[in-house]
PDB file of C-alpha atoms in Angstrom:
ATOM      1  CA  ASP N  44      -7.772  54.556  90.360  1.00  0.00           C
ATOM      2  CA  ALA N  45     -10.946  56.465  91.286  1.00  0.00           C
ATOM      3  CA  GLY N  46     -10.774  58.584  88.125  1.00  0.00           C
ATOM      4  CA  ILE N  47     -10.412  61.941  89.866  1.00  0.00           C
ATOM      5  CA  THR N  48      -8.645  64.831  88.211  1.00  0.00           C
ATOM      6  CA  GLN N  49      -8.072  68.357  89.428  1.00  0.00           C
ATOM      7  CA  SER N  50      -7.314  71.440  87.421  1.00  0.00           C
ATOM      8  CA  PRO N  51      -5.225  73.428  87.478  1.00  0.00           C
ATOM      9  CA  ARG N  52      -2.550  71.507  89.330  1.00  0.00           C
ATOM     10  CA  HIS N  53      -0.650  74.669  90.186  1.00  0.00           C
ATOM     11  CA  LYS N  54      -1.761  78.269  90.255  1.00  0.00           C
ATOM     12  CA  VAL N  55      -0.244  81.542  91.347  1.00  0.00           C
ATOM     13  CA  THR N  56      -2.599  84.466  91.678  1.00  0.00           C
ATOM     14  CA  GLU N  57      -2.803  87.857  93.293  1.00  0.00           C
ATOM     15  CA  THR N  58      -4.778  88.957  96.304  1.00  0.00           C
ATOM     16  CA  GLY N  59      -8.281  90.037  95.388  1.00  0.00           C
ATOM     17  CA  THR N  60      -8.638  88.007  92.212  1.00  0.00           C
ATOM     18  CA  PRO N  61     -11.272  85.298  91.805  1.00  0.00           C
ATOM     19  CA  VAL N  62     -10.058  81.729  91.432  1.00  0.00           C
ATOM     20  CA  THR N  63     -11.936  78.592  90.465  1.00  0.00           C
ATOM     21  CA  LEU N  64     -10.609  75.099  90.998  1.00  0.00           C
ATOM     22  CA  ARG N  65     -12.175  72.172  89.235  1.00  0.00           C
ATOM     23  CA  CYS N  66     -12.599  68.590  90.364  1.00  0.00           C
ATOM     24  CA  HIS N  67     -13.691  66.082  87.750  1.00  0.00           C
ATOM     25  CA  GLN N  68     -14.634  62.456  88.267  1.00  0.00           C
ATOM     26  CA  THR N  69     -15.533  59.825  85.731  1.00  0.00           C
ATOM     27  CA  GLU N  70     -17.420  57.302  87.868  1.00  0.00           C
ATOM     28  CA  ASN N  71     -20.668  59.149  88.697  1.00  0.00           C
ATOM     29  CA  HIS N  72     -19.968  59.107  92.416  1.00  0.00           C
ATOM     30  CA  ARG N  73     -22.561  60.956  94.424  1.00  0.00           C
ATOM     31  CA  TYR N  74     -20.384  62.401  97.195  1.00  0.00           C
ATOM     32  CA  MET N  75     -17.616  64.856  96.487  1.00  0.00           C
ATOM     33  CA  TYR N  76     -15.492  66.930  98.867  1.00  0.00           C
ATOM     34  CA  TRP N  77     -13.063  69.811  98.907  1.00  0.00           C
ATOM     35  CA  TYR N  78     -10.306  69.937 101.528  1.00  0.00           C
ATOM     36  CA  ARG N  79      -7.385  72.202 102.148  1.00  0.00           C
ATOM     37  CA  GLN N  80      -4.113  70.969 103.580  1.00  0.00           C
ATOM     38  CA  ASP N  81      -1.898  73.248 105.616  1.00  0.00           C
ATOM     39  CA  PRO N  82       1.116  72.481 107.814  1.00  0.00           C
ATOM     40  CA  GLY N  83       0.040  71.786 111.364  1.00  0.00           C
ATOM     41  CA  HIS N  84      -3.622  71.515 110.424  1.00  0.00           C
ATOM     42  CA  GLY N  85      -3.844  68.355 108.407  1.00  0.00           C
ATOM     43  CA  LEU N  86      -6.810  68.147 106.074  1.00  0.00           C
ATOM     44  CA  ARG N  87      -9.764  70.414 106.742  1.00  0.00           C
ATOM     45  CA  LEU N  88     -13.102  70.152 105.013  1.00  0.00           C
ATOM     46  CA  ILE N  89     -14.198  73.231 103.071  1.00  0.00           C
ATOM     47  CA  HIS N  90     -17.419  72.082 101.407  1.00  0.00           C
ATOM     48  CA  TYR N  91     -18.944  68.849 100.274  1.00  0.00           C
ATOM     49  CA  SER N  92     -21.669  67.762  97.891  1.00  0.00           C
ATOM     50  CA  TYR N  93     -24.152  64.923  98.142  1.00  0.00           C
ATOM     51  CA  GLY N  94     -25.628  65.352  94.684  1.00  0.00           C
ATOM     52  CA  VAL N  95     -26.187  67.756  91.842  1.00  0.00           C
ATOM     53  CA  LYS N  96     -26.922  71.175  93.328  1.00  0.00           C
ATOM     54  CA  ASP N  97     -26.772  69.715  96.847  1.00  0.00           C
ATOM     55  CA  THR N  98     -23.903  71.087  98.874  1.00  0.00           C
ATOM     56  CA  ASP N  99     -23.060  71.795 102.492  1.00  0.00           C
ATOM     57  CA  LYS N 100     -20.401  73.624 104.430  1.00  0.00           C
ATOM     58  CA  GLY N 101     -17.439  72.141 106.183  1.00  0.00           C
ATOM     59  CA  GLU N 102     -15.351  73.543 109.011  1.00  0.00           C
ATOM     60  CA  VAL N 103     -13.450  76.168 106.999  1.00  0.00           C
ATOM     61  CA  SER N 104     -15.981  77.380 104.440  1.00  0.00           C
ATOM     62  CA  ASP N 105     -15.592  81.150 104.909  1.00  0.00           C
ATOM     63  CA  GLY N 106     -14.316  82.772 101.726  1.00  0.00           C
ATOM     64  CA  TYR N 107     -15.197  79.785  99.565  1.00  0.00           C
ATOM     65  CA  SER N 108     -18.189  78.819  97.483  1.00  0.00           C
ATOM     66  CA  VAL N 109     -18.923  75.677  95.511  1.00  0.00           C
ATOM     67  CA  SER N 110     -21.125  74.573  92.690  1.00  0.00           C
ATOM     68  CA  ARG N 111     -22.127  71.241  91.279  1.00  0.00           C
ATOM     69  CA  SER N 112     -24.266  71.542  88.182  1.00  0.00           C
ATOM     70  CA  LYS N 113     -23.489  68.034  86.956  1.00  0.00           C
ATOM     71  CA  THR N 114     -22.456  64.842  88.698  1.00  0.00           C
ATOM     72  CA  GLU N 115     -18.929  64.733  87.380  1.00  0.00           C
ATOM     73  CA  ASP N 116     -17.791  68.248  88.242  1.00  0.00           C
ATOM     74  CA  PHE N 117     -17.406  69.972  91.609  1.00  0.00           C
ATOM     75  CA  LEU N 118     -16.097  73.522  91.444  1.00  0.00           C
ATOM     76  CA  LEU N 119     -14.485  75.442  94.274  1.00  0.00           C
ATOM     77  CA  THR N 120     -14.413  79.239  93.950  1.00  0.00           C
ATOM     78  CA  LEU N 121     -12.461  81.765  95.921  1.00  0.00           C
ATOM     79  CA  GLU N 122     -14.416  84.922  95.220  1.00  0.00           C
ATOM     80  CA  SER N 123     -11.575  87.239  96.227  1.00  0.00           C
ATOM     81  CA  ALA N 124      -8.413  85.333  97.036  1.00  0.00           C
ATOM     82  CA  THR N 125      -6.406  86.213 100.132  1.00  0.00           C
ATOM     83  CA  SER N 126      -2.926  85.163 101.189  1.00  0.00           C
ATOM     84  CA  SER N 127      -4.443  83.000 103.936  1.00  0.00           C
ATOM     85  CA  GLN N 128      -5.943  80.844 101.197  1.00  0.00           C
ATOM     86  CA  THR N 129      -2.518  79.809  99.979  1.00  0.00           C
ATOM     87  CA  SER N 130      -2.713  76.064 100.419  1.00  0.00           C
ATOM     88  CA  VAL N 131      -2.891  72.690  98.752  1.00  0.00           C
ATOM     89  CA  TYR N 132      -6.448  71.813  97.812  1.00  0.00           C
ATOM     90  CA  PHE N 133      -7.623  68.247  97.504  1.00  0.00           C
ATOM     91  CA  CYS N 134     -10.808  66.950  96.018  1.00  0.00           C
ATOM     92  CA  ALA N 135     -12.174  63.624  97.232  1.00  0.00           C
ATOM     93  CA  ILE N 136     -14.986  61.228  96.500  1.00  0.00           C
ATOM     94  CA  THR N 137     -16.568  58.348  98.334  1.00  0.00           C
ATOM     95  CA  PRO N 138     -17.310  55.497  95.969  1.00  0.00           C
ATOM     96  CA  GLY N 139     -20.405  54.267  97.782  1.00  0.00           C
ATOM     97  CA  THR N 140     -23.495  55.867  99.199  1.00  0.00           C
ATOM     98  CA  SER N 141     -23.115  54.660 102.763  1.00  0.00           C
ATOM     99  CA  ILE N 142     -21.892  56.843 105.557  1.00  0.00           C
ATOM    100  CA  GLY N 143     -18.387  55.818 106.489  1.00  0.00           C
ATOM    101  CA  ASP N 144     -17.155  54.684 103.100  1.00  0.00           C
ATOM    102  CA  GLU N 145     -13.499  55.340 102.492  1.00  0.00           C
ATOM    103  CA  GLN N 146     -12.506  58.389 100.503  1.00  0.00           C
ATOM    104  CA  PHE N 147     -10.315  58.600  97.442  1.00  0.00           C
ATOM    105  CA  PHE N 148      -8.464  61.753  96.614  1.00  0.00           C
ATOM    106  CA  GLY N 149      -7.453  63.676  93.557  1.00  0.00           C
ATOM    107  CA  PRO N 150      -3.824  64.679  92.997  1.00  0.00           C
ATOM    108  CA  GLY N 151      -4.218  68.118  94.589  1.00  0.00           C
ATOM    109  CA  THR N 152      -3.930  71.726  93.449  1.00  0.00           C
ATOM    110  CA  ARG N 153      -1.212  73.938  94.858  1.00  0.00           C
ATOM    111  CA  LEU N 154      -2.521  77.504  95.069  1.00  0.00           C
ATOM    112  CA  THR N 155      -0.323  80.463  95.921  1.00  0.00           C
ATOM    113  CA  VAL N 156      -1.923  83.834  96.589  1.00  0.00           C
ATOM    114  CA  LEU N 157       0.577  86.695  96.477  1.00  0.00           C
TER     115      LEU N 157
ATOM    116  CA  ALA R 168     -18.267  66.895 118.628  1.00  0.00           C
ATOM    117  CA  GLN R 169     -15.916  64.671 116.720  1.00  0.00           C
ATOM    118  CA  LYS R 170     -12.191  65.106 117.013  1.00  0.00           C
ATOM    119  CA  VAL R 171      -9.061  63.222 115.988  1.00  0.00           C
ATOM    120  CA  THR R 172      -5.740  63.753 117.731  1.00  0.00           C
ATOM    121  CA  GLN R 173      -2.390  62.648 116.395  1.00  0.00           C
ATOM    122  CA  ALA R 174      -0.063  63.899 119.065  1.00  0.00           C
ATOM    123  CA  GLN R 175       3.131  62.776 117.334  1.00  0.00           C
ATOM    124  CA  THR R 176       4.047  65.483 114.882  1.00  0.00           C
ATOM    125  CA  GLU R 177       7.158  63.790 113.573  1.00  0.00           C
ATOM    126  CA  ILE R 178       8.884  60.478 114.228  1.00  0.00           C
ATOM    127  CA  SER R 179      12.298  59.370 113.003  1.00  0.00           C
ATOM    128  CA  VAL R 180      13.392  55.762 113.058  1.00  0.00           C
ATOM    129  CA  VAL R 181      16.200  53.759 111.566  1.00  0.00           C
ATOM    130  CA  GLU R 182      15.324  51.245 108.904  1.00  0.00           C
ATOM    131  CA  LYS R 183      14.109  47.873 110.241  1.00  0.00           C
ATOM    132  CA  GLU R 184      12.858  49.369 113.475  1.00  0.00           C
ATOM    133  CA  ASP R 185       9.220  48.966 114.431  1.00  0.00           C
ATOM    134  CA  VAL R 186       7.205  52.143 114.839  1.00  0.00           C
ATOM    135  CA  THR R 187       3.730  52.910 116.144  1.00  0.00           C
ATOM    136  CA  LEU R 188       1.700  55.919 115.112  1.00  0.00           C
ATOM    137  CA  ASP R 189      -0.915  56.972 117.617  1.00  0.00           C
ATOM    138  CA  CYS R 190      -4.448  58.099 116.897  1.00  0.00           C
ATOM    139  CA  VAL R 191      -6.956  59.086 119.559  1.00  0.00           C
ATOM    140  CA  TYR R 192     -10.493  60.034 118.636  1.00  0.00           C
ATOM    141  CA  GLU R 193     -13.544  61.583 120.252  1.00  0.00           C
ATOM    142  CA  THR R 194     -17.128  60.927 119.262  1.00  0.00           C
ATOM    143  CA  ARG R 195     -20.525  60.665 120.876  1.00  0.00           C
ATOM    144  CA  ASP R 196     -21.791  58.201 118.294  1.00  0.00           C
ATOM    145  CA  THR R 197     -21.875  54.505 118.939  1.00  0.00           C
ATOM    146  CA  THR R 198     -21.477  53.831 115.240  1.00  0.00           C
ATOM    147  CA  TYR R 199     -18.490  55.399 113.542  1.00  0.00           C
ATOM    148  CA  TYR R 200     -15.686  54.648 111.142  1.00  0.00           C
ATOM    149  CA  LEU R 201     -11.958  55.125 111.412  1.00  0.00           C
ATOM    150  CA  PHE R 202      -9.435  55.417 108.621  1.00  0.00           C
ATOM    151  CA  TRP R 203      -5.736  55.696 107.956  1.00  0.00           C
ATOM    152  CA  TYR R 204      -4.249  57.417 104.916  1.00  0.00           C
ATOM    153  CA  LYS R 205      -0.685  57.711 103.718  1.00  0.00           C
ATOM    154  CA  GLN R 206       0.767  60.757 101.970  1.00  0.00           C
ATOM    155  CA  PRO R 207       4.217  59.988 100.522  1.00  0.00           C
ATOM    156  CA  PRO R 208       6.596  62.787  99.497  1.00  0.00           C
ATOM    157  CA  SER R 209       5.005  62.814  96.037  1.00  0.00           C
ATOM    158  CA  GLY R 210       1.906  64.295  97.659  1.00  0.00           C
ATOM    159  CA  GLU R 211      -0.960  61.977  96.781  1.00  0.00           C
ATOM    160  CA  LEU R 212      -3.231  60.633  99.507  1.00  0.00           C
ATOM    161  CA  VAL R 213      -3.528  56.875  99.653  1.00  0.00           C
ATOM    162  CA  PHE R 214      -6.236  55.014 101.549  1.00  0.00           C
ATOM    163  CA  LEU R 215      -4.837  52.304 103.853  1.00  0.00           C
ATOM    164  CA  ILE R 216      -7.616  50.964 106.036  1.00  0.00           C
ATOM    165  CA  ARG R 217     -11.196  51.464 107.192  1.00  0.00           C
ATOM    166  CA  ARG R 218     -12.580  50.176 110.466  1.00  0.00           C
ATOM    167  CA  ASN R 219     -16.114  50.358 111.885  1.00  0.00           C
ATOM    168  CA  SER R 220     -16.824  50.779 115.564  1.00  0.00           C
ATOM    169  CA  PHE R 221     -18.264  47.304 115.963  1.00  0.00           C
ATOM    170  CA  ASP R 222     -15.180  45.518 114.769  1.00  0.00           C
ATOM    171  CA  GLU R 223     -12.387  45.623 117.325  1.00  0.00           C
ATOM    172  CA  GLN R 224     -10.341  42.886 115.766  1.00  0.00           C
ATOM    173  CA  ASN R 225      -6.816  43.881 115.021  1.00  0.00           C
ATOM    174  CA  GLU R 226      -5.905  43.994 111.378  1.00  0.00           C
ATOM    175  CA  ILE R 227      -2.649  42.928 109.802  1.00  0.00           C
ATOM    176  CA  SER R 228      -1.590  43.559 106.255  1.00  0.00           C
ATOM    177  CA  GLY R 229       1.982  42.578 105.569  1.00  0.00           C
ATOM    178  CA  ARG R 230       4.207  44.803 107.687  1.00  0.00           C
ATOM    179  CA  TYR R 231       1.273  47.006 108.669  1.00  0.00           C
ATOM    180  CA  SER R 232      -0.999  46.362 111.611  1.00  0.00           C
ATOM    181  CA  TRP R 233      -3.730  48.321 113.304  1.00  0.00           C
ATOM    182  CA  ASN R 234      -4.874  48.152 116.899  1.00  0.00           C
ATOM    183  CA  PHE R 235      -8.372  49.434 117.587  1.00  0.00           C
ATOM    184  CA  GLN R 236      -9.310  49.857 121.252  1.00  0.00           C
ATOM    185  CA  LYS R 237     -12.670  51.404 122.052  1.00  0.00           C
ATOM    186  CA  SER R 238     -11.858  51.491 125.754  1.00  0.00           C
ATOM    187  CA  THR R 239      -9.128  54.042 125.126  1.00  0.00           C
ATOM    188  CA  SER R 240     -10.639  55.570 121.955  1.00  0.00           C
ATOM    189  CA  SER R 241      -7.515  54.744 120.040  1.00  0.00           C
ATOM    190  CA  PHE R 242      -6.761  53.368 116.599  1.00  0.00           C
ATOM    191  CA  ASN R 243      -3.006  52.952 116.429  1.00  0.00           C
ATOM    192  CA  PHE R 244      -0.954  51.980 113.415  1.00  0.00           C
ATOM    193  CA  THR R 245       2.224  49.923 113.643  1.00  0.00           C
ATOM    194  CA  ILE R 246       4.777  49.401 110.920  1.00  0.00           C
ATOM    195  CA  THR R 247       7.027  46.427 111.533  1.00  0.00           C
ATOM    196  CA  ALA R 248      10.557  46.399 110.147  1.00  0.00           C
ATOM    197  CA  SER R 249      10.197  49.863 108.685  1.00  0.00           C
ATOM    198  CA  GLN R 250      11.628  50.690 105.280  1.00  0.00           C
ATOM    199  CA  VAL R 251      12.682  53.937 103.666  1.00  0.00           C
ATOM    200  CA  VAL R 252       9.608  53.708 101.408  1.00  0.00           C
ATOM    201  CA  ASP R 253       7.443  54.028 104.506  1.00  0.00           C
ATOM    202  CA  SER R 254       8.588  57.622 104.892  1.00  0.00           C
ATOM    203  CA  ALA R 255       5.424  59.677 104.558  1.00  0.00           C
ATOM    204  CA  VAL R 256       2.838  61.667 106.432  1.00  0.00           C
ATOM    205  CA  TYR R 257       0.146  59.458 107.887  1.00  0.00           C
ATOM    206  CA  PHE R 258      -3.347  60.719 108.649  1.00  0.00           C
ATOM    207  CA  CYS R 259      -5.991  59.212 110.857  1.00  0.00           C
ATOM    208  CA  ALA R 260      -9.636  60.143 110.163  1.00  0.00           C
ATOM    209  CA  LEU R 261     -13.085  59.649 111.669  1.00  0.00           C
ATOM    210  CA  SER R 262     -16.579  59.602 110.224  1.00  0.00           C
ATOM    211  CA  GLU R 263     -19.701  59.391 112.342  1.00  0.00           C
ATOM    212  CA  ALA R 264     -22.830  57.557 111.270  1.00  0.00           C
ATOM    213  CA  SER R 265     -25.176  60.182 112.667  1.00  0.00           C
ATOM    214  CA  GLY R 266     -26.498  61.476 109.374  1.00  0.00           C
ATOM    215  CA  THR R 267     -23.741  63.603 107.896  1.00  0.00           C
ATOM    216  CA  TYR R 268     -21.150  62.584 105.394  1.00  0.00           C
ATOM    217  CA  LYS R 269     -18.311  64.551 106.911  1.00  0.00           C
ATOM    218  CA  TYR R 270     -14.882  63.262 107.749  1.00  0.00           C
ATOM    219  CA  ILE R 271     -12.555  64.700 110.357  1.00  0.00           C
ATOM    220  CA  PHE R 272      -8.824  64.263 109.943  1.00  0.00           C
ATOM    221  CA  GLY R 273      -6.038  64.444 112.448  1.00  0.00           C
ATOM    222  CA  THR R 274      -3.120  66.756 111.851  1.00  0.00           C
ATOM    223  CA  GLY R 275      -0.935  63.928 110.638  1.00  0.00           C
ATOM    224  CA  THR R 276       2.315  62.303 111.742  1.00  0.00           C
ATOM    225  CA  ARG R 277       5.389  62.660 109.586  1.00  0.00           C
ATOM    226  CA  LEU R 278       7.417  59.459 109.631  1.00  0.00           C
ATOM    227  CA  LYS R 279      11.029  59.549 108.527  1.00  0.00           C
ATOM    228  CA  VAL R 280      12.739  56.220 108.051  1.00  0.00           C
ATOM    229  CA  LEU R 281      16.486  56.602 107.833  1.00  0.00           C
ATOM    230  CA  ALA R 282      18.661  54.154 105.938  1.00  0.00           C
TER     231      ALA R 282
END
């Protein structure tokens, strides 16, 4: 158990509203990631973080922002949610600091944008 | 650019059959890492195996085995004597050692094992 929790686990919101998803870890891992999972696309990286206040974009970052003000929390914000952002969102960590370490995932957040 | 292709969208087998899930990758790096993850119907993502590019030995873990072939850029996963509990979506992933900490996933293969 990598000690990763996500909140909320389910959310239904309306187009145009802001939404923030939280990923919390208890092991002080340096690297944290946000992915979205959609049918036919697998897992796609939105943003990742390599330390407090250090973040970078992934392949599908448009419409999303992130913040990491402390090691244990990585927040994903949809500034103005759209229906195309309906998805399952997974947070992940790598337990080591070496490139190529395996990832461990949180339980996921199912977001529906109406 | 890195890319992972899982051409098999869905596979159905009858229990006790052997099944191979294909994974083909593209990378310009000489050092890279390959992974397999399992996502059962409950939805969580479970790490199965990690392989680095310098280790081409096949790996066996119980009914699971992995065949890594650099010559064909493939990292295939075989389940021997499949069971209903093997029903899941399986993802292959790639990470390059060239300075970023990004991972690229394939689109996944849904395996259905029928009783």
